[in-house]
Structures are given as C-alpha cells and as structure tokens.
C-alpha cells in the first residue's frame, strides 16, 4: 500500500520512446561494466527519475510501514515539555503532519524559505509513533504493551541517550537532502511543545546500486531481511495491523520496537567464514540456508548430518528467531549505522575503539507482548550472534493509523 | 580524467534494445511524475547500473580530484604515532593504496572477510593528502604553503577536533555501504601507524535524484558550485596541478584546503528572500545572477541600477570571491553536513540548539598561498555571508600525484 514501484520506466517514458534494459541483465553479461561504457549524454538520462518519486502521505495507514524502505533513515525522538497538554498535543501533531504531508509530496512547508530543497522527495516518508506518556497527554488509553521492553540482563547495555522518547518520527527516503530538510521543519515546529531527545541515522544500499529486489547486507556482511514478511504474504495483515483488541484510536495502526544494536567488528574479524555462517544458519556469500537451496528458501531446522546432528546449530540466530505461525511474526526493518567513534571510546580489549557501527533494528507488530517479547527472550537466552552484538538503545511506540487530506496522524486520539 | 560519464545507458544497453528517455524530459512534461506511473517490473530495471560504476584508481593523477563528486563524502584524518618513521610511512601508505586500489575497483581488500560489501563501489574514490609533518617523516621537503592557514580572527572559531591531521583520506562515492567498508579497511590497516584524529561525513543529492548536470544546493537552499572550474575549462590545469615550482614528489599533484563551516539556520531563517539573495549576488530559485540571465551566466559586478548603485552589493559573497584570471582560481568541492545536535549545544540566543549543519568546504589549488589565502582574506574582511557562517575546522594537505598498478600514492616521496 501507499507505495509505487520505484523502478522501471514510467508510462510516459515508454510512450516517449523505448525502455532501458535491465541493469541485472547488463551486469550479468560480464566484464564490460554497464556504467563504464560511454553514454549518450543527457538525452538518455534517467537519473532524475527517482527524485520525483512520491509516496502518498494520506491514506488509511501510515505509508512508511509498508513502503519499500529508502536508502536512508533518520529517526528522531522528542520529549514532551511539561506544558504540553491535550490541546498542545493536538496542535503539535497537526503541525507535524502538515510538514510531512507537504514535504513528502515535493512541496515546501508552510513559510518554507527553501522550498527548492523540497521539490524532489525521492520517496520520502514520515512515520509517527507515540509512547504511553504521549497517549496519556492526549487524554486517551494506551494498550498494555505500550511501555519499555522488559530488561534482558544477559545482553542489554542500554543507554538512556538512545532509548525512549515520547514521540518518535521515522524518516525514510532515497535522498539525504530531502530528509534533512523535513527533519529541520519538524524540529523547528516542535520548539513550543517538545525537545529532541535523540537522533539516529542509518543507511542501506543507495538507490541505483543494486539490481531490483536485492536484499540489503548489514555491516557483518550478512544478507539481512530475506525472510521478513511482505504485505502480499499470507498472515501479514494479522501480524501487523491493530484490530478490535486495540483501543479504537489505534485500529489500523501498529507498533514499533526500535533497538540500537552495536556490532563488534573487531571480534567479528577474528571469526572465520564457517563460524560466521554457523552463528546465523545461512551462507554469507548469498544468504542461502546452510541446509541448501537459494536465498529465498527456508532454513531446514530439522535436517541432520551424517553423525545425526542438526546441520543448523540450535543456537543459531535463525533457529532461535524462527516463528512458524505467519500471523505471529514480526516485520523487520533494519538500517546500518556507522557513526564516528566517540571521544574516549575503547574496544573490548581496552584499546582505542576503531569503529562505532551497528544496526538500527526496527520491527512492526500488532502486539509487542505477544510477538516481539517472546522472540527477544529466546534470542537473549541463547543466540550465537550475541557474542558480537550488544543492544545499546531501545524503545516502543504505538503507530497510529494514517489520515486523509485535511486530517493529521494522531487525530483519532481526540475523536 | 579518471572518470567515465555516470549517466546515460551503456553501449551494451543500447545494443540490447533502446535507451531510456531523459528524466529531465519526463519531469518538465508536467504533473504526472515520472516515478509515479506504473513501471514494467524488473525487466526494465536500470537501478543496479550505478553500483557497477568504477572510477579507475591508477593513473597519473589521484582520481578523486577531478571525478564527478559522488553523493556521499567521508573524510578521515590520522595523527601519526611517534614510532612511524620513514619505513613506517612507506609501509603504511602502500597498505592504504592497496586497500583503495582494490575496493574502488569492486574487489575485497586483502584478507577481507566481507568481500561482498565491496562488489558494487558505485563510483567510490579515495584521495590521499599529506601534512608537512607527514612529508617530513617520509624524509622529503615540503612546499612553503604546506602549513595551517593563517588565522582569520574576524571569522574563525576553529576547534582542534575538526582541524589538522597528518594524513587525510577523502572518500567519495554514491553508496554509503562501500564507503563504510573502505573506511573500515583503512582504519584497520592504520592501527600500527596512526590514530584517527577526526572523521567528517557529508552529502549531496543522491544518485538518481536530480537530472544530469544539476548543480547541488547547500542547506541554505543556495545553488552552490555553479562557477567552479571544470577540467575542460581554460586555465584549469594551471590552476590545479603542481608544476616545476613544486618539489619533485608533488609534481602532477595539487593541494587541498578543507574548512568545516557551520551554517546558522536559525538566524538565516530570519532573513527574507531579498536579503538572502543580496548576500550572495545570485537568485535562490535557480542560481541565476541578480544582474540577469540564467545559472551559468556570470554575475555582472559593474551593472548599476537607476540610482547608480551597483546591482550586486560589493560585499556580496561572489563579489568578494571573484577571481578574474582562470589560472588563479580555486576548484571548489562542497558537501553538506547535517549531524545530530551535540549534548549541551546552544544557539546564538542561548536556547538549546536545534541544528548542527554546515558545509564541508574543500578546494583544490596549485598553491595555497597564491590562490586560497588572498581569497579567504577578502572574504574574512567583508562578506555578507559571514553573518550566518562560522569556520569551525581547517586543514591544508598536499595531494601527491597518482600511481600506476603496483605502486602507491606517496611513492614519489621515497624516490
Ligand atoms: C545486530 C543484530 C541482528 C543481526 C545482525 C541480525 C541478522 C539476521 C540475519 C542475517 C538473518 C537471516 C536473514 C533474514 O531472514 O533476514 C536474520 C533473521 C532473523 N532475525 Fe535477526 N538480526 C539481528 C537482530 C535481531 C533481533 C533483535 C530480532 C528480534 C528480536 C531478530 C529477528 C530475526 C528473525 C525473526 C529472523 C528470521 C528467522 C527465520 O524465520 O528464518 N533479529 N537476522
Ligand atoms: C558556508 C560557506 C559558503 C557558502 C554557503 C558558499 C556559497 C556560495 C554560493 C551560493 C556561490 C554562488 C554559486 C557558485 O558559483 O558556486 C558561491 C560562489 C563562490 N564561492 Fe562560496 N560559499 C561558502 C564559502 C566559501 C569559501 C570559504 C570560499 C573560498 C575561500 C568560497 C569561494 C567562492 C568562490 C570563488 C565563488 C565563485 C565566485 C564567482 O566567481 O562567481 N566560498 N559560494
């Protein structure tokens, strides 16, 4: 929903005379790299097309939940000022939606002095989430699961500065300039209502880098996201969208869990390919199951080797994470982060740290307690991957449904 | 030199059946946005092409000086360990070149356990620069201009943590994943020789966002870079490449000045369009001179209005920056930065800061003292733009020439 195919020529292009040949085709054809051969100049230029790509803001759902994730993410969390009461919440949320509705559609914000920075949104989306406190300020009742996750003492090293926040906004898109401009408008319009608690930036492969449909890789080099449910999959709606069990204002919305998970590249570097693959249950080269097949085949958790042991280690990440019932799964959305090393940071050997990388791990699910928490418990208990990963930030938010033109995200709280 | 046209279908694509129609054309045709119309699916996919784009690493010049700047920049500066002597310098510089030579060409580094992160470099380049100290450690003589810029007390608020560094590496490319991976290899291979002093990240419009040839905009919304000399312009070679006046090891190289310039969006917000345009001498909407014409016309600094005043304020940025002799110009390369606000940061009114943005201003020139310094003096003395901008970081490095296969950047120091 909400999104349009981001690739392939437009109807207009086709009408005007011919389609480009697939990059996949060009790439697999061998050594002459597509981009290296002389082009025919601006007349054959397709490079502006993605800038014009617009994901509708209005609709029954917030578009960012199911639209193809853009190459960049900027997440910002706000803490409410004490003075922000129910009327303040309403005013603020409608200001935020107004900014998002305009900028995601390629129009400047109200009183925008740099409207030119808005014209090519490149698939920009803004998705709003609310904490229990935010829901209460708006005078509404919160679902039970809307609170910080339980502690996972075996793995957590949570820092306050990466955790929590009363309102979260997720910006996704293919262009950092349009993300930066929308962020600025949102922060500017929040001054009377809230302060910025944290901001986190992440990335995937840039638009244009990978052939259509390529799954992203995280900074451990793993193919990451293969099995996450897609909107067209059986069970997706039941897994994601809040139904009659939820307070009326949340129906048609969902929830977000966001974990900032540090990845230790120094110790990961000490592990060979076998150890790395054993930790996940899939191959590094192409993401295929260790039990055979290709990337989009399921890992066979029962398959045994000659000595009768399971091929996939029962403590491998996918073995621990697996959920059989499609309507109980979570939908994962991950972005790599690679931030400058902080002053004074040290690695596990006490030497000056040389990297500060990890995953912004997000997940959508209908019910955090029923879907996310049991899975996270299993992983915290035993997951080989824990050797090299450390959750350092955490938060849970309700994602209200979308709004129609003239409305705003969160309006159902005031109905 | 060194670069290939990044846009336009390849010869292979053309052979295989037709070229895509220009995005520019599709865009100017009006309301039906190119990216919004239904595509024809993966068969018409061109989105992997840019990932395969390779800028040759080897050659007489370092490729990053003149190749089309990619959408992302990561700059890293190293401080040499005391123990790094002439042999250490040679060993370290050849390791760095080896990493760069492989990763920019889409191959994994030596002992790279995530070679898959290297396969699609998306135009990745690495450009190496050396300070006076680095040149001395290598046992060579440095040109006079190779030292920190003189102080500009009217404007400078330089911070040590953004300034200096013995060796700088500039990574440019269209994909943050390949930049991140090369950065990691460079830092890993530097451990025995140097420590990271600072890292700075910047961006321009993403690949695919703008039609071919569009000049970038900075975060003040200005069209920025219009008049910078291109390799094909008269005087370019004389303006950029070190000749017989330079020490032998530097001939065919150039110099880099890098300034980190904070841009105050809060006070810029208080200025209307007229004031903003007056400060530069060009229009915000399209970058055209205030004296008429279109973006690529020169600003007429002599033109007067009915009352006899010059149309362009003599203190406007372009009036102060203008250099008539093409061989005395500098070549500018700018990237926007938009970093998270730092804890405790305040704005000029003492309120919590709401943004931390600016420009990574880089320039190439044959001779820093002859070209950069006089211009910076004029700007420091009187430039309307100074009201909203503050240099907070600064550095000067020599950019050695390139190297051939089997060699390394900096080898001429040891000749
Ligand atoms: C830095 C931390 C993490 C890394 C590097 C990581 C990596 C991976 C990889 C490489 C896969 C296999 C490919 C795929 O299906 O996407 C995977 C699968 C999966 N992960 Fe993670 N993951 C991380 C954290 C988490 C967390 C925190 C959760 C949930 C609490 C989670 C839940 C899952 C699930 C449900 C699957 C699919 C299992 C299956 O049915 O095959 N992961 N992860
Ligand atoms: C944040 C700081 C700066 C901003 C926002 C900025 C912005 C601009 C803009 C919008 C233009 C007009 C378009 C163009 O020709 O590119 C321009 C031109 C120029 N700028 Fe800057 N600039 C900055 C700093 C500097 C610095 C530090 C220098 C050199 C010391 C410099 C040198 C020039 C030159 C030489 C021109 C071309 C003038 C001409 O011949 O028309 N700028 N700048």
Tab-separated table of C-alpha atoms in Angstrom, chain A residues 4-14 16-27 29-30 32-56 71-72 105-106 113-114 116-122 174-181 183-185 187-188 191 195-196 199-201 203-214 217-222 265-266 268-273 276 284-286 336 338-341 347 351-357, chain B residues 4-14 16-27 29-30 32-56 71-72 105-106 113-114 116-122 174-181 183-185 187-188 191 195-196 199-201 203-214 217-222 265-266 268-273 276 284-286 336 338-341 347 351-357:
chain	number	residue	atom	x	y	z
A	4	UNK	CA	4.508	2.830	-6.177
A	5	UNK	CA	7.083	0.718	-7.934
A	6	UNK	CA	10.323	2.624	-7.619
A	7	UNK	CA	11.962	1.065	-10.585
A	8	UNK	CA	11.252	0.669	-14.223
A	9	UNK	CA	10.489	3.442	-16.657
A	10	UNK	CA	7.269	5.392	-16.372
A	11	UNK	CA	4.364	5.077	-18.737
A	12	UNK	CA	5.379	8.455	-20.087
A	13	UNK	CA	8.910	7.273	-20.750
A	14	UNK	CA	7.580	4.237	-22.537
A	16	UNK	CA	8.103	8.690	-25.467
A	17	UNK	CA	10.230	6.006	-26.949
A	18	UNK	CA	11.729	2.874	-25.534
A	19	UNK	CA	12.689	1.408	-22.222
A	20	UNK	CA	16.102	0.962	-20.665
A	21	UNK	CA	17.468	-2.522	-20.465
A	22	UNK	CA	17.751	-4.105	-17.050
A	23	UNK	CA	20.858	-3.463	-15.043
A	24	UNK	CA	20.659	-7.026	-13.886
A	25	UNK	CA	20.968	-8.086	-17.499
A	26	UNK	CA	23.759	-5.648	-18.222
A	27	UNK	CA	25.590	-6.702	-15.073
A	29	UNK	CA	26.509	-10.070	-19.132
A	30	UNK	CA	30.002	-9.830	-17.795
A	32	UNK	CA	32.162	-4.702	-19.521
A	33	UNK	CA	30.628	-2.877	-16.629
A	34	UNK	CA	27.458	-1.120	-17.565
A	35	UNK	CA	28.390	2.211	-16.075
A	36	UNK	CA	31.812	2.226	-17.670
A	37	UNK	CA	30.859	2.314	-21.268
A	38	UNK	CA	30.420	5.697	-22.861
A	39	UNK	CA	26.888	7.042	-22.502
A	40	UNK	CA	24.985	9.100	-24.982
A	41	UNK	CA	24.736	12.163	-22.792
A	42	UNK	CA	21.817	13.975	-21.217
A	43	UNK	CA	19.242	12.933	-23.808
A	44	UNK	CA	19.413	9.381	-22.479
A	45	UNK	CA	19.459	10.443	-18.852
A	46	UNK	CA	17.251	8.575	-16.387
A	47	UNK	CA	18.951	9.828	-13.268
A	48	UNK	CA	16.358	12.394	-12.232
A	49	UNK	CA	13.520	9.904	-12.166
A	50	UNK	CA	13.952	8.718	-8.625
A	51	UNK	CA	13.997	12.255	-7.232
A	52	UNK	CA	10.451	12.692	-8.485
A	53	UNK	CA	9.252	9.543	-6.796
A	54	UNK	CA	6.450	10.336	-4.361
A	55	UNK	CA	4.905	8.080	-1.751
A	56	UNK	CA	1.404	9.363	-0.908
A	71	UNK	CA	18.289	4.099	1.312
A	72	UNK	CA	18.473	6.450	4.308
A	105	UNK	CA	4.789	15.355	-1.756
A	106	UNK	CA	7.527	17.665	-3.000
A	113	UNK	CA	12.195	29.733	2.779
A	114	UNK	CA	13.991	26.919	0.970
A	116	UNK	CA	13.647	24.212	-3.577
A	117	UNK	CA	15.043	21.708	-1.092
A	118	UNK	CA	11.618	20.050	-1.071
A	119	UNK	CA	10.984	19.535	-4.758
A	120	UNK	CA	12.473	16.091	-5.239
A	121	UNK	CA	11.466	13.964	-2.255
A	122	UNK	CA	12.901	10.717	-3.690
A	174	UNK	CA	16.474	7.844	-1.004
A	175	UNK	CA	17.865	11.361	-0.687
A	176	UNK	CA	19.637	12.821	2.339
A	177	UNK	CA	18.834	16.405	1.336
A	178	UNK	CA	15.075	15.958	1.443
A	179	UNK	CA	15.349	14.034	4.709
A	180	UNK	CA	17.484	16.805	6.205
A	181	UNK	CA	15.026	19.470	5.136
A	183	UNK	CA	13.845	16.989	9.789
A	184	UNK	CA	14.587	20.664	10.089
A	185	UNK	CA	10.947	21.649	9.593
A	187	UNK	CA	12.294	20.234	14.761
A	188	UNK	CA	11.517	23.900	14.102
A	191	UNK	CA	10.019	24.085	19.749
A	195	UNK	CA	12.722	18.894	22.871
A	196	UNK	CA	14.788	16.490	20.807
A	199	UNK	CA	18.507	11.337	16.665
A	200	UNK	CA	19.791	8.236	14.879
A	201	UNK	CA	20.815	7.929	11.237
A	203	UNK	CA	21.625	3.600	5.634
A	204	UNK	CA	21.124	0.759	3.203
A	205	UNK	CA	22.422	0.479	-0.326
A	206	UNK	CA	21.848	3.676	-2.287
A	207	UNK	CA	19.193	3.871	-4.958
A	208	UNK	CA	20.776	2.662	-8.167
A	209	UNK	CA	23.456	0.494	-6.560
A	210	UNK	CA	21.808	-2.900	-6.535
A	211	UNK	CA	19.604	-4.668	-9.071
A	212	UNK	CA	15.903	-4.661	-8.250
A	213	UNK	CA	14.901	-6.899	-5.372
A	214	UNK	CA	18.364	-7.339	-3.847
A	217	UNK	CA	23.530	-6.504	3.658
A	218	UNK	CA	24.367	-5.428	7.182
A	219	UNK	CA	27.884	-4.439	8.240
A	220	UNK	CA	28.765	-8.003	9.255
A	221	UNK	CA	28.366	-8.666	5.538
A	222	UNK	CA	25.233	-10.777	6.055
A	265	UNK	CA	33.594	-5.656	14.088
A	266	UNK	CA	36.875	-6.217	15.927
A	268	UNK	CA	33.784	-10.456	14.409
A	269	UNK	CA	37.015	-10.079	12.450
A	270	UNK	CA	38.511	-12.923	14.456
A	271	UNK	CA	35.908	-15.416	13.253
A	272	UNK	CA	36.229	-17.343	10.005
A	273	UNK	CA	33.542	-17.905	7.425
A	276	UNK	CA	30.117	-16.734	10.961
A	284	UNK	CA	27.493	-15.289	3.829
A	285	UNK	CA	28.029	-15.282	0.078
A	286	UNK	CA	24.379	-15.272	-0.936
A	336	UNK	CA	23.088	0.076	9.162
A	338	UNK	CA	28.349	3.769	11.003
A	339	UNK	CA	28.966	6.770	13.204
A	340	UNK	CA	32.242	8.452	14.064
A	341	UNK	CA	33.979	6.866	17.042
A	347	UNK	CA	37.080	-1.630	22.387
A	351	UNK	CA	42.371	-0.226	23.053
A	352	UNK	CA	41.031	2.953	21.417
A	353	UNK	CA	37.899	1.927	19.519
A	354	UNK	CA	38.227	1.917	15.754
A	355	UNK	CA	34.568	1.658	14.800
A	356	UNK	CA	31.127	2.571	16.030
A	357	UNK	CA	28.781	0.562	13.858
B	4	UNK	CA	33.544	7.971	-17.010
B	5	UNK	CA	30.170	9.551	-17.658
B	6	UNK	CA	27.977	8.395	-14.834
B	7	UNK	CA	24.727	8.783	-16.640
B	8	UNK	CA	23.258	7.584	-19.841
B	9	UNK	CA	22.804	3.969	-20.832
B	10	UNK	CA	25.834	1.899	-21.691
B	11	UNK	CA	26.735	0.787	-25.147
B	12	UNK	CA	25.592	-2.650	-24.120
B	13	UNK	CA	22.219	-1.343	-23.041
B	14	UNK	CA	21.844	0.451	-26.312
B	16	UNK	CA	20.303	-4.659	-26.237
B	17	UNK	CA	17.371	-2.558	-27.199
B	18	UNK	CA	16.664	1.099	-26.811
B	19	UNK	CA	17.546	3.897	-24.461
B	20	UNK	CA	15.501	5.346	-21.666
B	21	UNK	CA	14.047	8.764	-22.159
B	22	UNK	CA	15.588	11.581	-20.152
B	23	UNK	CA	14.257	12.256	-16.705
B	24	UNK	CA	14.631	15.919	-17.436
B	25	UNK	CA	12.220	15.497	-20.297
B	26	UNK	CA	9.807	13.433	-18.256
B	27	UNK	CA	9.967	15.915	-15.406
B	29	UNK	CA	6.450	17.384	-19.133
B	30	UNK	CA	4.443	18.189	-16.068
B	32	UNK	CA	2.455	13.103	-13.992
B	33	UNK	CA	5.589	12.400	-12.051
B	34	UNK	CA	7.873	10.005	-13.771
B	35	UNK	CA	8.341	7.743	-10.771
B	36	UNK	CA	4.645	7.527	-10.055
B	37	UNK	CA	3.473	5.810	-13.128
B	38	UNK	CA	3.409	2.042	-13.120
B	39	UNK	CA	6.669	0.518	-14.272
B	40	UNK	CA	7.083	-2.633	-16.221
B	41	UNK	CA	8.881	-4.536	-13.477
B	42	UNK	CA	12.357	-5.888	-13.157
B	43	UNK	CA	12.886	-6.447	-16.861
B	44	UNK	CA	13.074	-2.686	-17.325
B	45	UNK	CA	15.230	-2.163	-14.261
B	46	UNK	CA	18.206	0.182	-14.515
B	47	UNK	CA	18.772	0.548	-10.811
B	48	UNK	CA	21.815	-1.664	-10.478
B	49	UNK	CA	23.845	0.180	-13.089
B	50	UNK	CA	25.289	2.814	-10.826
B	51	UNK	CA	26.526	0.265	-8.316
B	52	UNK	CA	28.781	-1.169	-11.006
B	53	UNK	CA	30.255	2.199	-11.814
B	54	UNK	CA	34.017	2.141	-11.318
B	55	UNK	CA	36.420	5.045	-11.302
B	56	UNK	CA	39.936	3.786	-12.116
B	71	UNK	CA	26.643	11.790	-3.370
B	72	UNK	CA	28.494	10.983	-0.127
B	105	UNK	CA	37.516	-1.455	-8.257
B	106	UNK	CA	34.899	-3.646	-6.612
B	113	UNK	CA	36.005	-11.323	5.276
B	114	UNK	CA	33.149	-9.309	3.807
B	116	UNK	CA	30.513	-8.894	-0.777
B	117	UNK	CA	30.414	-5.387	0.690
B	118	UNK	CA	32.996	-4.383	-1.915
B	119	UNK	CA	31.376	-5.602	-5.108
B	120	UNK	CA	29.424	-2.534	-6.096
B	121	UNK	CA	31.611	0.503	-5.468
B	122	UNK	CA	29.187	2.988	-7.078
B	174	UNK	CA	27.351	7.193	-4.413
B	175	UNK	CA	26.878	4.399	-1.900
B	176	UNK	CA	27.334	4.642	1.864
B	177	UNK	CA	27.928	0.901	2.254
B	178	UNK	CA	31.001	0.813	0.032
B	179	UNK	CA	32.321	3.977	1.677
B	180	UNK	CA	31.799	2.441	5.116
B	181	UNK	CA	33.581	-0.743	4.143
B	183	UNK	CA	36.798	3.293	5.714
B	184	UNK	CA	36.880	0.249	7.926
B	185	UNK	CA	39.714	-1.360	5.969
B	187	UNK	CA	41.305	2.311	9.765
B	188	UNK	CA	42.066	-1.340	10.455
B	191	UNK	CA	46.480	0.676	13.677
B	195	UNK	CA	45.283	7.044	15.180
B	196	UNK	CA	42.120	8.584	13.846
B	199	UNK	CA	36.045	11.946	10.771
B	200	UNK	CA	33.579	14.122	8.885
B	201	UNK	CA	30.654	12.977	6.747
B	203	UNK	CA	26.255	14.568	1.350
B	204	UNK	CA	24.930	15.982	-1.863
B	205	UNK	CA	21.859	14.897	-3.771
B	206	UNK	CA	21.672	11.121	-4.105
B	207	UNK	CA	22.382	9.420	-7.390
B	208	UNK	CA	19.110	9.350	-9.286
B	209	UNK	CA	17.530	12.362	-7.598
B	210	UNK	CA	18.423	15.174	-9.965
B	211	UNK	CA	18.553	15.364	-13.751
B	212	UNK	CA	22.021	15.211	-15.266
B	213	UNK	CA	24.125	18.305	-14.721
B	214	UNK	CA	22.093	19.813	-11.893
B	217	UNK	CA	22.185	23.003	-3.304
B	218	UNK	CA	23.610	23.665	0.104
B	219	UNK	CA	21.467	23.718	3.261
B	220	UNK	CA	20.821	27.467	2.940
B	221	UNK	CA	18.963	26.410	-0.205
B	222	UNK	CA	21.525	28.080	-2.489
B	265	UNK	CA	19.902	28.107	10.060
B	266	UNK	CA	18.152	29.847	12.961
B	268	UNK	CA	19.258	32.565	8.332
B	269	UNK	CA	15.562	31.830	8.925
B	270	UNK	CA	15.060	35.434	9.981
B	271	UNK	CA	16.160	36.798	6.606
B	272	UNK	CA	13.795	37.172	3.641
B	273	UNK	CA	14.491	36.185	0.067
B	276	UNK	CA	19.428	36.187	1.171
B	284	UNK	CA	17.783	31.463	-4.743
B	285	UNK	CA	15.255	29.944	-7.098
B	286	UNK	CA	17.679	28.980	-9.859
B	336	UNK	CA	26.537	19.417	3.170
B	338	UNK	CA	23.767	17.650	8.990
B	339	UNK	CA	24.921	15.998	12.179
B	340	UNK	CA	22.956	15.334	15.356
B	341	UNK	CA	22.981	18.270	17.758
B	347	UNK	CA	22.232	28.584	19.673
B	351	UNK	CA	18.488	28.344	23.670
B	352	UNK	CA	19.102	24.628	23.126
B	353	UNK	CA	20.467	24.300	19.598
B	354	UNK	CA	18.095	22.746	17.091
B	355	UNK	CA	20.524	22.030	14.274
B	356	UNK	CA	24.166	21.268	13.609
B	357	UNK	CA	24.574	21.804	9.896
